[in-house]
Every structure is written in C-alpha cells, then in structure tokens.
Amino acid sequence: MEFNILNQSPVLDGLTIQESLQHTVDHAKLADSLGYNRYFVSEHHNLDSVIGTAPEVLVTHLLNHTKNMHIGAGGIMLSHHNPFHVAEQFQLISHLAPGRVDLGIGKAPGGTPLATKALQHELRPNIDSFNERFLTLKSYIDGTHDNADSLKISLDMESSRPDIFLLGGSTSSAQFAANQGTNFIFAHFIKNDSQLLSDVTNIYRKSNPDGKLIIALSVLAVDSEDDKNQAL
C-alpha cells in the first residue's frame, strides 16, 4: 500500500505565517525521510485558517527541500486559472525535478465568494465548463491539442512531464477520470460515506484498472492514548 500526505498549510496556533510555512517545509522533509511516496499541497483563498494560496510556488519550494517524494498540487483550482499557463508552469517545474512532480486539478473554488470574484475578474464571461478546461489542460501536457506543432508549453516534451490527477468527490468525477485515462484522487474526507467510496472505487477500477486511485482520508496522529482521548 502506498502512503501519501495532503498538507493544507494551516496557520498554526501561536505561530506566525512564516513559522507556519516553515512547519509545512519541515513536515515535508520528515515525510520524505520516512518514505512517504507523494506529498500534496492545496490551493485556498481568503481564508483565516490556511496559507496556501499558490501551490505552484510551494511545490517548487518543497522540491528543493526534499529528495525522493513526488511533490504535487492537490490541487490547482482550474476555474481560477488559464489551462495553458498551468500546463506551462508544471511542465517547467517538471524539468527542474524530473519524475517527481504531480499536478492535481480540482473544480471547487477553494475560498470565499469574494475571493472567487477577484480571481475570475478578467476571465471571459462564456468560460468553458470544468470538464472542457481539464481536457484542454491535459491536451497541452500530452501534446495532443490541435495546433501542437506550433503551440508548445515547452521545447522539450519528452524528457519529463508532470503526473496528472483529477480531484473529485463523486461517482461522475470518478467516471470522467477513468474515461480519460487519468489518475484520480477521491476526497473521502469530505463526506466519509463508505457506500460512496465503494461505488467510486468500483467505477474507476472497472474503466481504468491501471490508473492510480488515491483515497484522501482525515487522519489523526497522536503520541499516546491520553492524547487520543483528549483529541476526540
């Protein structure tokens, strides 16, 4: 079984923003030394409790402070971003750390309505659907878009590419990921519905048996039984 971590970079009690960010770095270094396989950071906006507004920045920084783990966005909230630019960014990051970069793509806004309005202020009003934008992004990274000979996200598309994951919390998301041959991260921690987890797993495995399926859980780690009882 493969173990991975999603760190939402929270603002920790009694610590400054800088100190909390350093905790994310130290946590990633510890996870790397313990043999975890993948380490994801998230995108949130205008929230009091989390710092991670730019996963592409954190991903690059954490790659420089770790040696073995994959480091990835978990994820980029595509409704706020240009698919071509996201593909460029993560292809470039992949050149800096070949074989270690993951690109998770999510649909949720990841913040307050006010933040969403500010982030999408200059987007055209007839924006494509999320599925269409995801397929556009994937085609840029795969090099399968219509004008691939003249429009490139990198001069080198062969030596390394980021691993793409779709983030989702429903059977329809699982089916869409499977149909596209894309890795899938199921956000089980949101609903904690065991029947939904079973349905998602069966749907994805049936249509894409070779794809990577990651189940995201809420996990509480404590040092002792007393600490566990206090936390619960």
PDB file of C-alpha atoms in Angstrom:
ATOM      1  CA  MET A   1       0.000   0.000   0.000  1.00  0.00           C
ATOM      2  CA  GLU A   2       1.220   3.490  -0.872  1.00  0.00           C
ATOM      3  CA  PHE A   3       1.009   6.298   1.692  1.00  0.00           C
ATOM      4  CA  ASN A   4       0.772   9.962   0.745  1.00  0.00           C
ATOM      5  CA  ILE A   5       0.097  13.250   2.539  1.00  0.00           C
ATOM      6  CA  LEU A   6      -2.059  16.280   1.763  1.00  0.00           C
ATOM      7  CA  ASN A   7      -0.939  19.328   3.739  1.00  0.00           C
ATOM      8  CA  GLN A   8      -3.294  22.308   3.532  1.00  0.00           C
ATOM      9  CA  SER A   9      -0.656  24.539   5.168  1.00  0.00           C
ATOM     10  CA  PRO A  10      -2.735  25.702   8.140  1.00  0.00           C
ATOM     11  CA  VAL A  11      -1.939  28.722  10.269  1.00  0.00           C
ATOM     12  CA  LEU A  12      -0.831  27.003  13.476  1.00  0.00           C
ATOM     13  CA  ASP A  13      -1.867  28.235  16.915  1.00  0.00           C
ATOM     14  CA  GLY A  14       0.652  30.639  18.373  1.00  0.00           C
ATOM     15  CA  LEU A  15       2.806  30.772  15.242  1.00  0.00           C
ATOM     16  CA  THR A  16       3.312  33.477  12.625  1.00  0.00           C
ATOM     17  CA  ILE A  17       2.606  32.962   8.925  1.00  0.00           C
ATOM     18  CA  GLN A  18       6.323  32.490   8.274  1.00  0.00           C
ATOM     19  CA  GLU A  19       6.656  29.975  11.112  1.00  0.00           C
ATOM     20  CA  SER A  20       3.590  28.062   9.925  1.00  0.00           C
ATOM     21  CA  LEU A  21       5.005  27.860   6.409  1.00  0.00           C
ATOM     22  CA  GLN A  22       8.294  26.609   7.794  1.00  0.00           C
ATOM     23  CA  HIS A  23       6.303  23.889   9.573  1.00  0.00           C
ATOM     24  CA  THR A  24       4.996  22.789   6.158  1.00  0.00           C
ATOM     25  CA  VAL A  25       8.576  22.592   4.882  1.00  0.00           C
ATOM     26  CA  ASP A  26       9.773  20.678   7.950  1.00  0.00           C
ATOM     27  CA  HIS A  27       6.779  18.340   7.717  1.00  0.00           C
ATOM     28  CA  ALA A  28       7.560  17.571   4.072  1.00  0.00           C
ATOM     29  CA  LYS A  29      11.203  16.863   4.902  1.00  0.00           C
ATOM     30  CA  LEU A  30      10.131  14.490   7.674  1.00  0.00           C
ATOM     31  CA  ALA A  31       7.655  12.708   5.368  1.00  0.00           C
ATOM     32  CA  ASP A  32      10.397  12.334   2.764  1.00  0.00           C
ATOM     33  CA  SER A  33      12.765  10.783   5.310  1.00  0.00           C
ATOM     34  CA  LEU A  34      10.039   8.347   6.454  1.00  0.00           C
ATOM     35  CA  GLY A  35       9.435   7.021   2.961  1.00  0.00           C
ATOM     36  CA  TYR A  36       6.107   8.601   2.023  1.00  0.00           C
ATOM     37  CA  ASN A  37       5.537   8.467  -1.712  1.00  0.00           C
ATOM     38  CA  ARG A  38       3.657  11.670  -2.561  1.00  0.00           C
ATOM     39  CA  TYR A  39       3.154  14.992  -0.798  1.00  0.00           C
ATOM     40  CA  PHE A  40       0.403  17.353  -1.958  1.00  0.00           C
ATOM     41  CA  VAL A  41      -0.283  20.985  -1.080  1.00  0.00           C
ATOM     42  CA  SER A  42      -3.612  22.717  -1.661  1.00  0.00           C
ATOM     43  CA  GLU A  43      -4.986  25.984  -3.052  1.00  0.00           C
ATOM     44  CA  HIS A  44      -7.204  28.163  -0.852  1.00  0.00           C
ATOM     45  CA  HIS A  45      -8.033  31.869  -0.935  1.00  0.00           C
ATOM     46  CA  ASN A  46      -9.095  34.497   1.571  1.00  0.00           C
ATOM     47  CA  LEU A  47      -9.404  32.085   4.486  1.00  0.00           C
ATOM     48  CA  ASP A  48      -8.260  32.752   8.045  1.00  0.00           C
ATOM     49  CA  SER A  49      -7.072  29.226   8.741  1.00  0.00           C
ATOM     50  CA  VAL A  50      -4.841  28.248   5.793  1.00  0.00           C
ATOM     51  CA  ILE A  51      -1.932  29.899   3.992  1.00  0.00           C
ATOM     52  CA  GLY A  52      -1.552  28.003   0.722  1.00  0.00           C
ATOM     53  CA  THR A  53      -2.762  30.396  -1.966  1.00  0.00           C
ATOM     54  CA  ALA A  54      -0.220  29.371  -4.640  1.00  0.00           C
ATOM     55  CA  PRO A  55       0.527  25.641  -4.754  1.00  0.00           C
ATOM     56  CA  GLU A  56       2.841  26.068  -7.736  1.00  0.00           C
ATOM     57  CA  VAL A  57       5.140  28.154  -5.512  1.00  0.00           C
ATOM     58  CA  LEU A  58       5.010  25.720  -2.586  1.00  0.00           C
ATOM     59  CA  VAL A  59       5.553  22.733  -4.868  1.00  0.00           C
ATOM     60  CA  THR A  60       8.743  24.254  -6.273  1.00  0.00           C
ATOM     61  CA  HIS A  61       9.993  25.210  -2.805  1.00  0.00           C
ATOM     62  CA  LEU A  62       9.300  21.757  -1.338  1.00  0.00           C
ATOM     63  CA  LEU A  63      11.010  20.024  -4.244  1.00  0.00           C
ATOM     64  CA  ASN A  64      14.143  21.967  -3.340  1.00  0.00           C
ATOM     65  CA  HIS A  65      13.938  20.729   0.273  1.00  0.00           C
ATOM     66  CA  THR A  66      13.188  17.045  -0.366  1.00  0.00           C
ATOM     67  CA  LYS A  67      14.986  14.299  -2.251  1.00  0.00           C
ATOM     68  CA  ASN A  68      12.732  11.387  -3.102  1.00  0.00           C
ATOM     69  CA  MET A  69       8.986  12.055  -2.790  1.00  0.00           C
ATOM     70  CA  HIS A  70       6.738  13.256  -5.527  1.00  0.00           C
ATOM     71  CA  ILE A  71       5.579  16.789  -4.679  1.00  0.00           C
ATOM     72  CA  GLY A  72       2.302  17.967  -6.133  1.00  0.00           C
ATOM     73  CA  ALA A  73      -0.576  20.391  -6.203  1.00  0.00           C
ATOM     74  CA  GLY A  74      -3.608  18.883  -4.561  1.00  0.00           C
ATOM     75  CA  GLY A  75      -4.821  20.762  -6.371  1.00  0.00           C
ATOM     76  CA  ILE A  76      -4.928  23.673  -8.757  1.00  0.00           C
ATOM     77  CA  MET A  77      -8.488  25.061  -8.800  1.00  0.00           C
ATOM     78  CA  LEU A  78      -8.831  25.288 -12.552  1.00  0.00           C
ATOM     79  CA  SER A  79     -11.814  27.648 -12.550  1.00  0.00           C
ATOM     80  CA  HIS A  80      -9.390  30.408 -11.483  1.00  0.00           C
ATOM     81  CA  HIS A  81      -6.626  29.696 -13.990  1.00  0.00           C
ATOM     82  CA  ASN A  82      -5.733  29.598 -17.660  1.00  0.00           C
ATOM     83  CA  PRO A  83      -5.186  25.951 -18.662  1.00  0.00           C
ATOM     84  CA  PHE A  84      -2.297  26.788 -20.984  1.00  0.00           C
ATOM     85  CA  HIS A  85      -0.443  28.709 -18.276  1.00  0.00           C
ATOM     86  CA  VAL A  86      -0.974  25.959 -15.695  1.00  0.00           C
ATOM     87  CA  ALA A  87       0.406  23.424 -18.182  1.00  0.00           C
ATOM     88  CA  GLU A  88       3.426  25.678 -18.818  1.00  0.00           C
ATOM     89  CA  GLN A  89       4.099  26.143 -15.109  1.00  0.00           C
ATOM     90  CA  PHE A  90       4.031  22.481 -14.183  1.00  0.00           C
ATOM     91  CA  GLN A  91       5.924  21.369 -17.253  1.00  0.00           C
ATOM     92  CA  LEU A  92       8.680  23.824 -16.264  1.00  0.00           C
ATOM     93  CA  ILE A  93       8.616  22.577 -12.659  1.00  0.00           C
ATOM     94  CA  SER A  94       8.856  19.033 -14.003  1.00  0.00           C
ATOM     95  CA  HIS A  95      12.055  19.969 -15.841  1.00  0.00           C
ATOM     96  CA  LEU A  96      13.507  21.167 -12.526  1.00  0.00           C
ATOM     97  CA  ALA A  97      12.659  17.865 -10.789  1.00  0.00           C
ATOM     98  CA  PRO A  98      12.095  15.175 -13.436  1.00  0.00           C
ATOM     99  CA  GLY A  99       9.830  12.341 -12.367  1.00  0.00           C
ATOM    100  CA  ARG A 100       8.798  13.956  -9.077  1.00  0.00           C
ATOM    101  CA  VAL A 101       6.040  16.427  -9.991  1.00  0.00           C
ATOM    102  CA  ASP A 102       2.295  15.779  -9.627  1.00  0.00           C
ATOM    103  CA  LEU A 103      -0.431  18.067 -10.931  1.00  0.00           C
ATOM    104  CA  GLY A 104      -3.794  17.604  -9.245  1.00  0.00           C
ATOM    105  CA  ILE A 105      -6.704  19.528 -10.752  1.00  0.00           C
ATOM    106  CA  GLY A 106      -9.805  20.442  -8.765  1.00  0.00           C
ATOM    107  CA  LYS A 107     -13.166  22.013  -9.510  1.00  0.00           C
ATOM    108  CA  ALA A 108     -14.086  23.676  -6.190  1.00  0.00           C
ATOM    109  CA  PRO A 109     -13.471  27.420  -5.673  1.00  0.00           C
ATOM    110  CA  GLY A 110     -11.261  26.812  -2.645  1.00  0.00           C
ATOM    111  CA  GLY A 111     -12.205  30.051  -0.926  1.00  0.00           C
ATOM    112  CA  THR A 112     -14.811  32.697  -0.276  1.00  0.00           C
ATOM    113  CA  PRO A 113     -17.169  34.117  -2.939  1.00  0.00           C
ATOM    114  CA  LEU A 114     -15.343  37.449  -2.677  1.00  0.00           C
ATOM    115  CA  ALA A 115     -12.033  35.752  -3.467  1.00  0.00           C
ATOM    116  CA  THR A 116     -13.582  33.876  -6.389  1.00  0.00           C
ATOM    117  CA  LYS A 117     -14.903  37.141  -7.824  1.00  0.00           C
ATOM    118  CA  ALA A 118     -11.471  38.739  -7.556  1.00  0.00           C
ATOM    119  CA  LEU A 119      -9.671  35.752  -9.091  1.00  0.00           C
ATOM    120  CA  GLN A 120     -12.063  35.466 -12.024  1.00  0.00           C
ATOM    121  CA  HIS A 121     -12.479  39.194 -12.635  1.00  0.00           C
ATOM    122  CA  GLU A 122     -10.769  39.190 -16.043  1.00  0.00           C
ATOM    123  CA  LEU A 123     -11.986  35.828 -17.320  1.00  0.00           C
ATOM    124  CA  ARG A 124     -14.285  35.925 -20.309  1.00  0.00           C
ATOM    125  CA  PRO A 125     -17.981  35.509 -19.412  1.00  0.00           C
ATOM    126  CA  ASN A 126     -18.554  32.435 -21.612  1.00  0.00           C
ATOM    127  CA  ILE A 127     -15.863  30.360 -19.908  1.00  0.00           C
ATOM    128  CA  ASP A 128     -15.721  26.682 -20.858  1.00  0.00           C
ATOM    129  CA  SER A 129     -17.042  24.031 -18.488  1.00  0.00           C
ATOM    130  CA  PHE A 130     -14.653  22.457 -15.992  1.00  0.00           C
ATOM    131  CA  ASN A 131     -14.504  19.205 -17.954  1.00  0.00           C
ATOM    132  CA  GLU A 132     -13.660  21.081 -21.141  1.00  0.00           C
ATOM    133  CA  ARG A 133     -10.956  23.088 -19.380  1.00  0.00           C
ATOM    134  CA  PHE A 134      -9.499  19.925 -17.856  1.00  0.00           C
ATOM    135  CA  LEU A 135      -9.347  18.237 -21.259  1.00  0.00           C
ATOM    136  CA  THR A 136      -7.706  21.339 -22.730  1.00  0.00           C
ATOM    137  CA  LEU A 137      -5.072  21.341 -19.997  1.00  0.00           C
ATOM    138  CA  LYS A 138      -4.446  17.610 -20.415  1.00  0.00           C
ATOM    139  CA  SER A 139      -4.059  18.008 -24.174  1.00  0.00           C
ATOM    140  CA  TYR A 140      -1.394  20.692 -23.708  1.00  0.00           C
ATOM    141  CA  ILE A 141       0.627  18.423 -21.411  1.00  0.00           C
ATOM    142  CA  ASP A 142       0.095  15.365 -23.623  1.00  0.00           C
ATOM    143  CA  GLY A 143       0.888  17.410 -26.746  1.00  0.00           C
ATOM    144  CA  THR A 144      -2.340  16.326 -28.413  1.00  0.00           C
ATOM    145  CA  HIS A 145      -4.018  19.730 -28.938  1.00  0.00           C
ATOM    146  CA  ASP A 146      -4.934  20.779 -32.474  1.00  0.00           C
ATOM    147  CA  ASN A 147      -2.002  23.133 -33.125  1.00  0.00           C
ATOM    148  CA  ALA A 148       0.626  21.154 -31.214  1.00  0.00           C
ATOM    149  CA  ASP A 149       3.255  21.705 -33.914  1.00  0.00           C
ATOM    150  CA  SER A 150       3.180  25.479 -33.485  1.00  0.00           C
ATOM    151  CA  LEU A 151       1.938  25.980 -29.884  1.00  0.00           C
ATOM    152  CA  LYS A 152       4.129  24.352 -27.240  1.00  0.00           C
ATOM    153  CA  ILE A 153       4.286  24.572 -23.456  1.00  0.00           C
ATOM    154  CA  SER A 154       7.967  23.589 -23.593  1.00  0.00           C
ATOM    155  CA  LEU A 155      10.728  22.991 -26.131  1.00  0.00           C
ATOM    156  CA  ASP A 156      11.210  19.574 -24.532  1.00  0.00           C
ATOM    157  CA  MET A 157       8.101  17.475 -24.038  1.00  0.00           C
ATOM    158  CA  GLU A 158       9.837  14.094 -23.925  1.00  0.00           C
ATOM    159  CA  SER A 159      12.298  14.016 -21.015  1.00  0.00           C
ATOM    160  CA  SER A 160       9.726  14.614 -18.249  1.00  0.00           C
ATOM    161  CA  ARG A 161       6.092  15.507 -17.679  1.00  0.00           C
ATOM    162  CA  PRO A 162       4.018  16.013 -14.535  1.00  0.00           C
ATOM    163  CA  ASP A 163       1.698  13.207 -13.485  1.00  0.00           C
ATOM    164  CA  ILE A 164      -1.891  14.461 -13.781  1.00  0.00           C
ATOM    165  CA  PHE A 165      -4.577  13.690 -11.199  1.00  0.00           C
ATOM    166  CA  LEU A 166      -8.231  14.707 -11.199  1.00  0.00           C
ATOM    167  CA  LEU A 167      -9.611  15.589  -7.762  1.00  0.00           C
ATOM    168  CA  GLY A 168     -13.232  14.731  -7.107  1.00  0.00           C
ATOM    169  CA  GLY A 169     -15.863  13.633  -4.635  1.00  0.00           C
ATOM    170  CA  SER A 170     -18.484  11.895  -6.755  1.00  0.00           C
ATOM    171  CA  THR A 171     -19.088   8.880  -8.965  1.00  0.00           C
ATOM    172  CA  SER A 172     -19.387  11.155 -12.011  1.00  0.00           C
ATOM    173  CA  SER A 173     -15.899  12.563 -11.360  1.00  0.00           C
ATOM    174  CA  ALA A 174     -14.531   9.050 -10.987  1.00  0.00           C
ATOM    175  CA  GLN A 175     -16.125   8.002 -14.271  1.00  0.00           C
ATOM    176  CA  PHE A 176     -14.826  11.092 -16.076  1.00  0.00           C
ATOM    177  CA  ALA A 177     -11.275  10.491 -14.818  1.00  0.00           C
ATOM    178  CA  ALA A 178     -11.448   6.821 -15.767  1.00  0.00           C
ATOM    179  CA  ASN A 179     -12.769   7.611 -19.241  1.00  0.00           C
ATOM    180  CA  GLN A 180      -9.837   9.968 -19.837  1.00  0.00           C
ATOM    181  CA  GLY A 181      -7.265   7.501 -18.535  1.00  0.00           C
ATOM    182  CA  THR A 182      -6.391   9.992 -15.789  1.00  0.00           C
ATOM    183  CA  ASN A 183      -5.295   9.277 -12.230  1.00  0.00           C
ATOM    184  CA  PHE A 184      -7.961  10.087  -9.629  1.00  0.00           C
ATOM    185  CA  ILE A 185      -7.931  11.355  -6.037  1.00  0.00           C
ATOM    186  CA  PHE A 186     -11.213  10.785  -4.228  1.00  0.00           C
ATOM    187  CA  ALA A 187     -11.968  13.251  -1.412  1.00  0.00           C
ATOM    188  CA  HIS A 188     -13.435  10.705   1.007  1.00  0.00           C
ATOM    189  CA  PHE A 189     -12.755  13.035   3.953  1.00  0.00           C
ATOM    190  CA  ILE A 190     -15.485  15.446   2.825  1.00  0.00           C
ATOM    191  CA  LYS A 191     -18.485  13.111   3.192  1.00  0.00           C
ATOM    192  CA  ASN A 192     -17.000   9.979   4.820  1.00  0.00           C
ATOM    193  CA  ASP A 193     -19.608   7.903   3.003  1.00  0.00           C
ATOM    194  CA  SER A 194     -18.463   4.276   2.856  1.00  0.00           C
ATOM    195  CA  GLN A 195     -21.010   3.315   0.200  1.00  0.00           C
ATOM    196  CA  LEU A 196     -19.919   6.226  -1.998  1.00  0.00           C
ATOM    197  CA  LEU A 197     -16.291   5.159  -1.541  1.00  0.00           C
ATOM    198  CA  SER A 198     -17.164   1.637  -2.658  1.00  0.00           C
ATOM    199  CA  ASP A 199     -19.102   2.913  -5.687  1.00  0.00           C
ATOM    200  CA  VAL A 200     -16.308   5.291  -6.720  1.00  0.00           C
ATOM    201  CA  THR A 201     -13.671   2.571  -6.401  1.00  0.00           C
ATOM    202  CA  ASN A 202     -15.676   0.074  -8.442  1.00  0.00           C
ATOM    203  CA  ILE A 203     -16.491   2.602 -11.180  1.00  0.00           C
ATOM    204  CA  TYR A 204     -12.929   3.804 -11.538  1.00  0.00           C
ATOM    205  CA  ARG A 205     -11.300   0.381 -11.409  1.00  0.00           C
ATOM    206  CA  LYS A 206     -13.737  -1.070 -13.919  1.00  0.00           C
ATOM    207  CA  SER A 207     -12.985   1.547 -16.577  1.00  0.00           C
ATOM    208  CA  ASN A 208      -9.345   2.340 -15.771  1.00  0.00           C
ATOM    209  CA  PRO A 209      -7.775  -0.597 -13.929  1.00  0.00           C
ATOM    210  CA  ASP A 210      -4.214   0.640 -14.481  1.00  0.00           C
ATOM    211  CA  GLY A 211      -4.805   4.200 -13.271  1.00  0.00           C
ATOM    212  CA  LYS A 212      -3.630   5.499  -9.907  1.00  0.00           C
ATOM    213  CA  LEU A 213      -6.514   5.802  -7.434  1.00  0.00           C
ATOM    214  CA  ILE A 214      -5.786   7.689  -4.214  1.00  0.00           C
ATOM    215  CA  ILE A 215      -8.301   7.865  -1.361  1.00  0.00           C
ATOM    216  CA  ALA A 216      -7.955  11.045   0.718  1.00  0.00           C
ATOM    217  CA  LEU A 217      -8.811  10.433   4.378  1.00  0.00           C
ATOM    218  CA  SER A 218      -8.838  12.550   7.525  1.00  0.00           C
ATOM    219  CA  VAL A 219      -6.236  11.034   9.855  1.00  0.00           C
ATOM    220  CA  LEU A 220      -5.475  11.982  13.448  1.00  0.00           C
ATOM    221  CA  ALA A 221      -1.936  11.160  14.616  1.00  0.00           C
ATOM    222  CA  VAL A 222      -1.168  11.340  18.333  1.00  0.00           C
ATOM    223  CA  ASP A 223       1.642  10.210  20.626  1.00  0.00           C
ATOM    224  CA  SER A 224      -0.408   8.355  23.238  1.00  0.00           C
ATOM    225  CA  GLU A 225      -3.817   7.029  24.235  1.00  0.00           C
ATOM    226  CA  ASP A 226      -4.277  10.032  26.543  1.00  0.00           C
ATOM    227  CA  ASP A 227      -3.645  12.422  23.661  1.00  0.00           C
ATOM    228  CA  LYS A 228      -6.125  10.471  21.530  1.00  0.00           C
ATOM    229  CA  ASN A 229      -8.822  10.665  24.172  1.00  0.00           C
ATOM    230  CA  GLN A 230      -8.296  14.412  24.601  1.00  0.00           C
ATOM    231  CA  ALA A 231      -8.426  14.997  20.859  1.00  0.00           C
ATOM    232  CA  LEU A 232     -11.625  13.003  20.452  1.00  0.00           C
TER     233      LEU A 232
END
